[in-house]
mmCIF file of C-alpha atoms in Angstrom:
data_model
loop_
_atom_site.group_PDB
_atom_site.id
_atom_site.type_symbol
_atom_site.label_atom_id
_atom_site.label_comp_id
_atom_site.label_asym_id
_atom_site.label_seq_id
_atom_site.Cartn_x
_atom_site.Cartn_y
_atom_site.Cartn_z
ATOM 1 C CA MET A 1 -4.669 -2.670 14.862
ATOM 2 C CA ASN A 2 -0.926 -3.480 14.783
ATOM 3 C CA VAL A 3 1.607 -2.507 12.136
ATOM 4 C CA LYS A 4 1.223 -5.794 10.278
ATOM 5 C CA ASN A 5 -2.541 -5.374 9.973
ATOM 6 C CA LEU A 6 -2.138 -1.781 8.856
ATOM 7 C CA ARG A 7 0.249 -2.811 6.109
ATOM 8 C CA TYR A 8 -2.142 -5.421 4.730
ATOM 9 C CA LEU A 9 -5.062 -3.009 4.935
ATOM 10 C CA SER A 10 -3.082 -0.292 3.202
ATOM 11 C CA TYR A 11 -2.455 -2.672 0.286
ATOM 12 C CA ALA A 12 -6.178 -3.240 -0.014
ATOM 13 C CA ILE A 13 -7.550 0.290 0.194
ATOM 14 C CA GLY A 14 -4.660 2.443 -0.998
ATOM 15 C CA ALA A 15 -6.024 2.323 -4.528
ATOM 16 C CA LEU A 16 -9.263 3.960 -3.384
ATOM 17 C CA LEU A 17 -7.522 7.239 -2.626
ATOM 18 C CA LEU A 18 -5.754 6.933 -5.968
ATOM 19 C CA ILE A 19 -9.129 6.827 -7.715
ATOM 20 C CA TYR A 20 -10.189 10.091 -6.092
ATOM 21 C CA VAL A 21 -6.894 11.770 -6.942
ATOM 22 C CA ALA A 22 -7.067 10.417 -10.495
ATOM 23 C CA PHE A 23 -10.419 12.017 -11.117
ATOM 24 C CA ARG A 24 -9.224 15.320 -9.700
ATOM 25 C CA ILE A 25 -6.073 15.263 -11.801
ATOM 26 C CA PHE A 26 -7.959 14.543 -15.004
ATOM 27 C CA SER A 27 -11.009 16.650 -14.101
ATOM 28 C CA PRO A 28 -12.236 18.635 -17.106
ATOM 29 C CA SER A 29 -12.972 21.662 -14.932
ATOM 30 C CA GLU A 30 -9.257 21.982 -14.236
ATOM 31 C CA LEU A 31 -8.094 21.475 -17.818
ATOM 32 C CA GLU A 32 -10.657 23.056 -20.104
ATOM 33 C CA THR A 33 -9.608 26.132 -22.034
ATOM 34 C CA THR A 34 -11.666 29.260 -22.506
ATOM 35 C CA ASN A 35 -11.450 29.176 -26.304
ATOM 36 C CA GLU A 36 -14.735 29.330 -28.177
ATOM 37 C CA GLU A 37 -13.843 26.064 -29.903
ATOM 38 C CA ASN A 38 -12.797 23.913 -26.997
ATOM 39 C CA PRO A 39 -10.598 21.050 -28.294
ATOM 40 C CA ASN A 40 -12.095 18.845 -25.604
ATOM 41 C CA ASP A 41 -15.687 19.141 -26.835
ATOM 42 C CA LYS A 42 -15.461 16.402 -29.440
ATOM 43 C CA ALA A 43 -13.758 13.974 -27.063
ATOM 44 C CA GLU A 44 -16.261 14.740 -24.334
ATOM 45 C CA SER A 45 -19.180 14.126 -26.665
ATOM 46 C CA TYR A 46 -17.887 10.661 -27.505
ATOM 47 C CA PHE A 47 -17.024 9.911 -23.894
ATOM 48 C CA ARG A 48 -20.474 10.809 -22.585
ATOM 49 C CA THR A 49 -22.868 9.829 -25.387
ATOM 50 C CA GLN A 50 -21.659 6.399 -26.477
ATOM 51 C CA SER A 51 -23.523 3.865 -24.356
ATOM 52 C CA ASP A 52 -20.907 1.150 -24.748
ATOM 53 C CA GLY A 53 -17.968 3.550 -25.015
ATOM 54 C CA PHE A 54 -16.720 1.728 -28.096
ATOM 55 C CA SER A 55 -17.088 4.351 -30.818
ATOM 56 C CA VAL A 56 -13.959 6.447 -31.223
ATOM 57 C CA ASP A 57 -13.345 9.444 -33.457
ATOM 58 C CA PRO A 58 -11.032 8.594 -36.404
ATOM 59 C CA PHE A 59 -8.691 11.393 -35.287
ATOM 60 C CA TYR A 60 -7.885 9.484 -32.096
ATOM 61 C CA LEU A 61 -7.584 6.169 -33.924
ATOM 62 C CA GLU A 62 -4.855 7.623 -36.115
ATOM 63 C CA SER A 63 -3.101 9.617 -33.369
ATOM 64 C CA ALA A 64 -2.968 6.665 -30.972
ATOM 65 C CA LYS A 65 -0.768 4.760 -33.427
ATOM 66 C CA THR A 66 2.110 7.137 -32.762
ATOM 67 C CA ILE A 67 1.406 7.806 -29.061
ATOM 68 C CA PHE A 68 1.327 4.206 -27.866
ATOM 69 C CA SER A 69 4.207 2.380 -29.486
ATOM 70 C CA ALA A 70 6.142 -0.438 -27.875
ATOM 71 C CA ASP A 71 7.436 -2.286 -30.954
ATOM 72 C CA GLY A 72 4.626 -4.784 -30.783
ATOM 73 C CA GLN A 73 5.489 -5.942 -27.265
ATOM 74 C CA PHE A 74 1.965 -5.569 -25.875
ATOM 75 C CA LEU A 75 0.389 -8.642 -24.312
ATOM 76 C CA ARG A 76 -2.062 -10.653 -26.336
ATOM 77 C CA PHE A 77 -5.698 -10.525 -25.236
ATOM 78 C CA GLU A 78 -5.566 -14.071 -23.813
ATOM 79 C CA GLU A 79 -2.439 -13.182 -21.822
ATOM 80 C CA ILE A 80 -4.115 -10.095 -20.369
ATOM 81 C CA LEU A 81 -7.064 -12.142 -19.108
ATOM 82 C CA ALA A 82 -4.903 -14.981 -17.796
ATOM 83 C CA ARG A 83 -2.517 -12.695 -15.913
ATOM 84 C CA ALA A 84 -5.332 -10.576 -14.488
ATOM 85 C CA LYS A 85 -7.099 -13.733 -13.254
ATOM 86 C CA SER A 86 -3.929 -14.946 -11.534
ATOM 87 C CA GLY A 87 -3.041 -11.572 -10.012
ATOM 88 C CA GLU A 88 0.135 -11.164 -12.073
ATOM 89 C CA LEU A 89 -1.378 -8.153 -13.862
ATOM 90 C CA ASN A 90 -3.179 -5.215 -12.257
ATOM 91 C CA LEU A 91 -5.519 -3.693 -14.839
ATOM 92 C CA VAL A 92 -5.891 -0.433 -12.897
ATOM 93 C CA SER A 93 -2.102 -0.007 -12.825
ATOM 94 C CA GLU A 94 -1.975 -0.707 -16.542
ATOM 95 C CA LEU A 95 -4.564 2.010 -17.138
ATOM 96 C CA TRP A 96 -2.353 4.434 -15.224
ATOM 97 C CA ASN A 97 0.620 3.395 -17.360
ATOM 98 C CA LEU A 98 -1.378 4.291 -20.463
ATOM 99 C CA ARG A 99 -2.598 7.548 -18.954
ATOM 100 C CA ARG A 100 0.975 8.639 -18.364
ATOM 101 C CA GLN A 101 1.648 8.283 -22.099
ATOM 102 C CA CYS A 102 -1.144 10.650 -23.142
ATOM 103 C CA PRO A 103 0.094 13.877 -24.749
ATOM 104 C CA GLU A 104 0.886 16.663 -22.308
ATOM 105 C CA GLY A 105 -2.080 18.987 -21.924
ATOM 106 C CA SER A 106 -4.674 16.334 -22.764
ATOM 107 C CA THR A 107 -7.932 16.647 -20.885
ATOM 108 C CA ARG A 108 -9.337 13.680 -19.009
ATOM 109 C CA GLU A 109 -11.732 12.849 -21.843
ATOM 110 C CA GLN A 110 -9.113 13.283 -24.549
ATOM 111 C CA CYS A 111 -6.682 11.009 -22.750
ATOM 112 C CA HIS A 112 -9.292 8.289 -22.435
ATOM 113 C CA GLU A 113 -10.245 8.625 -26.104
ATOM 114 C CA TYR A 114 -6.590 8.090 -26.997
ATOM 115 C CA ILE A 115 -6.540 4.988 -24.793
ATOM 116 C CA LYS A 116 -9.758 3.616 -26.294
ATOM 117 C CA ALA A 117 -8.325 4.206 -29.756
ATOM 118 C CA PHE A 118 -5.132 2.388 -28.776
ATOM 119 C CA LEU A 119 -7.137 -0.635 -27.573
ATOM 120 C CA GLN A 120 -9.210 -0.671 -30.739
ATOM 121 C CA ASN A 121 -6.107 -0.424 -32.941
ATOM 122 C CA GLU A 122 -4.067 -2.974 -31.011
ATOM 123 C CA TYR A 123 -6.678 -5.687 -30.484
ATOM 124 C CA GLY A 124 -9.648 -5.135 -32.793
ATOM 125 C CA GLY A 125 -12.973 -6.961 -33.029
ATOM 126 C CA GLU A 126 -14.593 -8.498 -29.957
ATOM 127 C CA GLU A 127 -11.338 -8.458 -27.990
ATOM 128 C CA ALA A 128 -11.072 -4.688 -28.286
ATOM 129 C CA LYS A 129 -14.755 -4.280 -27.531
ATOM 130 C CA ARG A 130 -14.358 -6.271 -24.289
ATOM 131 C CA LEU A 131 -11.393 -4.163 -23.167
ATOM 132 C CA VAL A 132 -12.953 -0.843 -24.181
ATOM 133 C CA THR A 133 -16.210 -1.733 -22.426
ATOM 134 C CA MET A 134 -14.300 -2.523 -19.228
ATOM 135 C CA LEU A 135 -12.442 0.783 -19.568
ATOM 136 C CA SER A 136 -15.664 2.760 -20.106
ATOM 137 C CA ASN A 137 -17.332 1.101 -17.133
ATOM 138 C CA TYR A 138 -14.266 1.771 -15.014
ATOM 139 C CA LEU A 139 -14.333 5.473 -15.921
ATOM 140 C CA LYS A 140 -18.004 5.694 -14.926
ATOM 141 C CA TYR A 141 -17.198 3.911 -11.671
ATOM 142 C CA GLU A 142 -14.261 6.257 -11.091
ATOM 143 C CA GLU A 143 -16.548 9.267 -11.398
ATOM 144 C CA ALA A 144 -19.101 7.680 -9.064
ATOM 145 C CA MET A 145 -16.352 7.101 -6.484
ATOM 146 C CA VAL A 146 -15.847 10.855 -6.190
ATOM 147 C CA HIS A 147 -19.403 11.206 -4.893
ATOM 148 C CA LEU A 148 -19.058 8.357 -2.403
ATOM 149 C CA ASP A 149 -17.836 9.597 0.947
ATOM 150 C CA PRO A 150 -15.386 6.942 2.188
ATOM 151 C CA SER A 151 -14.344 9.079 5.161
ATOM 152 C CA SER A 152 -17.658 9.023 6.982
ATOM 153 C CA LYS A 153 -17.076 8.327 10.668
ATOM 154 C CA SER A 154 -20.343 6.424 10.932
ATOM 155 C CA TYR A 155 -18.794 3.403 9.174
ATOM 156 C CA THR A 156 -15.966 1.066 10.049
ATOM 157 C CA ASN A 157 -13.239 0.491 7.461
ATOM 158 C CA GLN A 158 -14.815 -2.841 6.597
ATOM 159 C CA GLU A 159 -18.281 -1.302 6.170
ATOM 160 C CA ARG A 160 -16.886 1.453 3.947
ATOM 161 C CA TYR A 161 -15.123 -1.098 1.804
ATOM 162 C CA GLU A 162 -18.349 -3.106 1.436
ATOM 163 C CA GLN A 163 -20.004 0.085 0.150
ATOM 164 C CA ILE A 164 -17.312 0.393 -2.472
ATOM 165 C CA LYS A 165 -17.663 -3.253 -3.508
ATOM 166 C CA GLN A 166 -21.409 -2.785 -3.928
ATOM 167 C CA LEU A 167 -20.822 0.322 -6.035
ATOM 168 C CA ARG A 168 -18.480 -1.624 -8.296
ATOM 169 C CA ARG A 169 -21.147 -4.264 -8.954
ATOM 170 C CA LYS A 170 -23.387 -1.557 -10.405
ATOM 171 C CA TYR A 171 -20.889 -0.941 -13.186
ATOM 172 C CA PHE A 172 -19.281 -4.324 -13.803
ATOM 173 C CA ALA A 173 -20.407 -7.836 -14.571
ATOM 174 C CA LYS A 174 -19.156 -10.380 -12.007
ATOM 175 C CA GLU A 175 -16.360 -11.680 -14.250
ATOM 176 C CA ASP A 176 -15.094 -8.194 -15.110
ATOM 177 C CA ALA A 177 -15.218 -7.071 -11.468
ATOM 178 C CA GLU A 178 -13.071 -10.056 -10.506
ATOM 179 C CA LEU A 179 -10.576 -9.305 -13.277
ATOM 180 C CA ILE A 180 -10.189 -5.666 -12.247
ATOM 181 C CA PHE A 181 -10.619 -5.766 -8.462
ATOM 182 C CA GLY A 182 -10.276 -9.439 -7.525
ATOM 183 C CA LEU A 183 -6.839 -9.319 -5.947
ATOM 184 C CA GLU A 184 -7.504 -6.027 -4.153
ATOM 185 C CA GLU A 185 -10.766 -7.335 -2.683
ATOM 186 C CA ALA A 186 -9.156 -10.626 -1.655
ATOM 187 C CA THR A 187 -6.398 -8.656 0.066
ATOM 188 C CA ALA A 188 -8.972 -6.529 1.885
ATOM 189 C CA ASP A 189 -10.924 -9.583 3.094
ATOM 190 C CA PHE A 190 -7.671 -11.175 4.232
ATOM 191 C CA SER A 191 -6.741 -8.054 6.155
ATOM 192 C CA PHE A 192 -10.134 -7.576 7.800
ATOM 193 C CA ASN A 193 -10.253 -11.199 8.977
ATOM 194 C CA ARG A 194 -6.596 -11.631 9.894
ATOM 195 C CA LYS A 195 -7.082 -10.534 13.500
ATOM 196 C CA ASN A 196 -9.773 -13.184 13.992
ATOM 197 C CA PHE A 197 -7.364 -15.852 12.750
ATOM 198 C CA LEU A 198 -4.619 -14.642 15.095
ATOM 199 C CA ASP A 199 -6.996 -14.641 18.065
ATOM 200 C CA GLU A 200 -8.360 -18.099 17.263
ATOM 201 C CA THR A 201 -4.893 -19.670 16.919
ATOM 202 C CA LYS A 202 -2.994 -17.880 19.685
ATOM 203 C CA ASN A 203 -2.886 -20.982 21.910
ATOM 204 C CA LEU A 204 -1.570 -23.339 19.222
ATOM 205 C CA LYS A 205 2.051 -24.389 18.889
ATOM 206 C CA ALA A 206 3.971 -22.018 16.645
ATOM 207 C CA ASP A 207 4.703 -24.537 13.868
ATOM 208 C CA GLU A 208 1.038 -25.507 13.635
ATOM 209 C CA ARG A 209 -0.017 -21.878 13.727
ATOM 210 C CA ILE A 210 2.323 -21.061 10.840
ATOM 211 C CA ARG A 211 0.981 -23.988 8.807
ATOM 212 C CA LEU A 212 -2.616 -22.904 9.380
ATOM 213 C CA TYR A 213 -1.719 -19.300 8.553
ATOM 214 C CA GLU A 214 -0.464 -20.362 5.132
ATOM 215 C CA ASP A 215 -3.652 -22.421 4.611
ATOM 216 C CA TYR A 216 -5.649 -19.334 5.572
ATOM 217 C CA ARG A 217 -3.733 -17.237 3.028
ATOM 218 C CA LYS A 218 -4.300 -19.819 0.289
ATOM 219 C CA LYS A 219 -8.014 -19.880 1.047
ATOM 220 C CA SER A 220 -8.247 -16.074 1.199
ATOM 221 C CA PHE A 221 -6.363 -15.378 -2.033
ATOM 222 C CA GLY A 222 -7.453 -18.410 -4.022
ATOM 223 C CA ALA A 223 -6.233 -18.099 -7.626
ATOM 224 C CA PHE A 224 -4.172 -15.047 -6.634
ATOM 225 C CA TYR A 225 -2.120 -16.891 -4.005
ATOM 226 C CA ASN A 226 0.860 -17.786 -6.207
ATOM 227 C CA ALA A 227 1.224 -14.203 -7.451
ATOM 228 C CA VAL A 228 0.992 -12.837 -3.907
ATOM 229 C CA GLU A 229 3.512 -15.380 -2.655
ATOM 230 C CA ALA A 230 5.954 -14.649 -5.473
ATOM 231 C CA ARG A 231 5.860 -10.878 -4.888
ATOM 232 C CA GLU A 232 6.085 -10.948 -1.099
ATOM 233 C CA PRO A 233 9.476 -9.633 0.105
ATOM 234 C CA LYS A 234 11.596 -12.121 2.037
ATOM 235 C CA PHE A 235 11.756 -9.808 5.036
ATOM 236 C CA ASP A 236 7.937 -9.635 5.192
ATOM 237 C CA LYS A 237 7.805 -13.440 5.282
ATOM 238 C CA PHE A 238 10.373 -13.471 8.059
ATOM 239 C CA GLU A 239 8.510 -10.804 10.015
ATOM 240 C CA THR A 240 5.234 -12.708 9.658
ATOM 241 C CA GLU A 241 6.775 -15.906 11.004
ATOM 242 C CA MET A 242 8.298 -14.037 13.942
ATOM 243 C CA ASP A 243 4.895 -12.504 14.730
ATOM 244 C CA LEU A 244 3.262 -15.937 14.651
ATOM 245 C CA ARG A 245 5.978 -17.352 16.931
ATOM 246 C CA GLN A 246 5.946 -14.404 19.346
ATOM 247 C CA ILE A 247 3.678 -15.955 21.987
ATOM 248 C CA GLU A 248 5.714 -19.147 22.095
ATOM 249 C CA LEU A 249 9.016 -17.242 22.052
ATOM 250 C CA SER A 250 7.936 -15.131 25.016
ATOM 251 C CA LYS A 251 7.690 -18.313 27.117
ATOM 252 C CA LEU A 252 11.297 -19.391 26.399
ATOM 253 C CA SER A 253 14.394 -18.529 28.364
ATOM 254 C CA SER A 254 16.511 -15.698 27.028
ATOM 255 C CA SER A 255 19.142 -18.030 25.530
ATOM 256 C CA ASP A 256 16.570 -20.401 23.993
ATOM 257 C CA ARG A 257 14.665 -17.467 22.491
ATOM 258 C CA GLU A 258 17.857 -16.037 20.956
ATOM 259 C CA ASN A 259 18.766 -19.437 19.501
ATOM 260 C CA LYS A 260 15.316 -19.872 17.962
ATOM 261 C CA GLU A 261 15.318 -16.365 16.509
ATOM 262 C CA LYS A 262 18.786 -17.013 15.062
ATOM 263 C CA GLU A 263 17.578 -20.275 13.513
ATOM 264 C CA VAL A 264 14.694 -18.489 11.788
ATOM 265 C CA ARG A 265 16.920 -15.637 10.534
ATOM 266 C CA ILE A 266 19.441 -18.091 9.041
ATOM 267 C CA ARG A 267 16.644 -19.955 7.279
ATOM 268 C CA TYR A 268 15.489 -16.767 5.554
ATOM 269 C CA PHE A 269 18.727 -14.801 5.089
ATOM 270 C CA GLY A 270 21.584 -17.282 5.395
ATOM 271 C CA LYS A 271 24.522 -17.089 7.785
ATOM 272 C CA ASP A 272 25.893 -13.846 6.334
ATOM 273 C CA GLY A 273 22.494 -12.184 6.484
ATOM 274 C CA ASN A 274 22.028 -13.333 10.062
ATOM 275 C CA GLU A 275 25.407 -11.897 11.061
ATOM 276 C CA ARG A 276 24.487 -8.526 9.566
ATOM 277 C CA MET A 277 21.136 -8.561 11.358
ATOM 278 C CA GLU A 278 22.751 -9.561 14.654
ATOM 279 C CA LYS A 279 25.121 -6.613 14.317
ATOM 280 C CA VAL A 280 22.201 -4.236 13.793
ATOM 281 C CA LEU A 281 20.264 -5.789 16.692
ATOM 282 C CA LYS A 282 23.317 -5.427 18.941
ATOM 283 C CA GLU A 283 23.654 -1.765 18.004
ATOM 284 C CA MET A 284 19.961 -1.178 18.630
ATOM 285 C CA LYS A 285 20.193 -2.860 22.034
ATOM 286 C CA GLU A 286 23.219 -0.767 22.983
ATOM 287 C CA GLU A 287 21.383 2.387 21.921
ATOM 288 C CA GLU A 288 18.329 1.419 23.988
ATOM 289 C CA GLU A 289 20.562 0.847 27.000
ATOM 290 C CA LYS A 290 22.202 4.246 26.501
ATOM 291 C CA ILE A 291 18.816 5.947 26.226
ATOM 292 C CA SER A 292 17.536 4.221 29.364
ATOM 293 C CA LYS A 293 20.654 5.250 31.278
ATOM 294 C CA LEU A 294 20.394 8.809 29.944
ATOM 295 C CA GLN A 295 16.745 9.183 30.948
ATOM 296 C CA VAL A 296 17.539 8.097 34.515
ATOM 297 C CA GLU A 297 20.447 10.545 34.704
ATOM 298 C CA GLU A 298 18.303 13.366 33.296
ATOM 299 C CA LYS A 299 15.675 12.819 35.987
ATOM 300 C CA ASN A 300 18.364 12.823 38.671
ATOM 301 C CA LEU A 301 19.900 16.018 37.269
ATOM 302 C CA LEU A 302 16.578 17.852 37.280
ATOM 303 C CA LYS A 303 15.854 16.559 40.769
ATOM 304 C CA ASN A 304 19.244 17.621 42.128
ATOM 305 C CA TYR A 305 19.167 21.073 40.471
ATOM 306 C CA PRO A 306 15.564 22.278 40.724
ATOM 307 C CA ASN A 307 16.413 25.991 40.665
ATOM 308 C CA LEU A 308 18.344 26.159 37.405
ATOM 309 C CA SER A 309 17.296 28.738 34.839
ATOM 310 C CA GLU A 310 15.933 27.380 31.580
ATOM 311 C CA SER A 311 19.163 28.115 29.693
ATOM 312 C CA GLU A 312 21.306 26.502 32.422
ATOM 313 C CA ARG A 313 19.050 23.480 32.532
ATOM 314 C CA GLU A 314 19.207 23.019 28.758
ATOM 315 C CA LYS A 315 22.995 23.364 28.765
ATOM 316 C CA LYS A 316 23.468 20.762 31.490
ATOM 317 C CA LEU A 317 21.056 18.389 29.751
ATOM 318 C CA MET A 318 22.903 18.805 26.445
ATOM 319 C CA ASP A 319 26.280 18.196 28.109
ATOM 320 C CA LEU A 320 24.897 15.061 29.718
ATOM 321 C CA ARG A 321 23.473 13.833 26.400
ATOM 322 C CA ILE A 322 26.765 14.412 24.559
ATOM 323 C CA GLN A 323 28.665 12.558 27.280
ATOM 324 C CA THR A 324 26.269 9.601 27.287
ATOM 325 C CA LEU A 325 25.527 9.281 23.564
ATOM 326 C CA GLY A 326 29.062 10.035 22.381
ATOM 327 C CA SER A 327 28.650 13.034 20.060
ATOM 328 C CA LYS A 328 26.945 16.375 19.690
ATOM 329 C CA GLU A 329 25.133 15.186 16.551
ATOM 330 C CA LEU A 330 23.572 12.217 18.371
ATOM 331 C CA ALA A 331 22.681 14.429 21.327
ATOM 332 C CA GLU A 332 20.935 16.952 19.076
ATOM 333 C CA GLU A 333 19.102 14.171 17.239
ATOM 334 C CA TYR A 334 17.941 12.750 20.572
ATOM 335 C CA THR A 335 16.793 16.216 21.701
ATOM 336 C CA ARG A 336 14.740 16.706 18.524
ATOM 337 C CA ARG A 337 13.171 13.295 18.954
ATOM 338 C CA MET A 338 12.204 14.040 22.557
ATOM 339 C CA GLU A 339 10.680 17.384 21.542
ATOM 340 C CA TYR A 340 8.722 15.706 18.747
ATOM 341 C CA GLU A 341 7.391 12.997 21.073
ATOM 342 C CA LYS A 342 6.426 15.661 23.599
ATOM 343 C CA THR A 343 4.527 17.574 20.903
ATOM 344 C CA LEU A 344 2.680 14.412 19.856
ATOM 345 C CA LYS A 345 1.766 13.637 23.441
ATOM 346 C CA ASN A 346 0.487 17.168 24.081
ATOM 347 C CA SER A 347 -1.531 17.212 20.855
ATOM 348 C CA GLY A 348 -3.272 13.996 21.920
ATOM 349 C CA ASN A 349 -4.461 15.477 25.220
#
């Protein structure tokens, strides 16, 4: 899997590790006190015994009014649903934002009672009940995730993710699951199937391949496409186009390839941006040429002086690196990099 695929996959499944960490952070076993009257007991009783999670102790209802205050700038219920459906709003991220506002020292259950109280105070009636029910179901799902082993080597990443999707459907109605996880799941499906698209279109002309890629993204993300498109960094868009053009570019002459790459860079970053990128590319090319030259000279040095002691050999190599790379700092950086790469290579054997 290349770097591009890894990035898309990381977007899709990064939240899964967050869920595990979240439960550990807010785990009652870590936060409970040893007092005879544990201040968490009342919160825990409400958290675990209310079937719909809606009932909240009056203490939390009153306290939440001072904890969660944003001068009335909270989204209306209709806006929450609309933005979640379009991918503009991530409900899991919003839950984390609320969690961070809980009083210091709150247990997991207490924090969630504060949040439920805030939702009931802010929205009221059926709107609050819908949001609180989603929250309660999410908390149950979050606990269940701890007992699901997503690291089992007997499953592929795609199979593990399907397990997680099935688990979610045990706790959420279809509409709620799409509100909470829709964009993440669309991103995962896009990532898992992206390689198939690239393989199937590799023989097409680059312009047609790019057009079909955008159609594939629109189909994969559906209602979330506009939000994904709006948030995507310009450099990622540029990098994607270059990846899609790579096969065709490799068939061009050196000058034609450079002209085409320049044309694409100007389209994304303008003339000034292209000039800055060309400067960086030139510096990178010069560095690569220096490294290639240095590696040849190092081999020749070791070949010509096979009987040097270790200290003499290291001194001659360092002198050669300083002379070729231009400074002691660059030579030392290069030496550290070579040692690190050697360590990685040895650890893989």
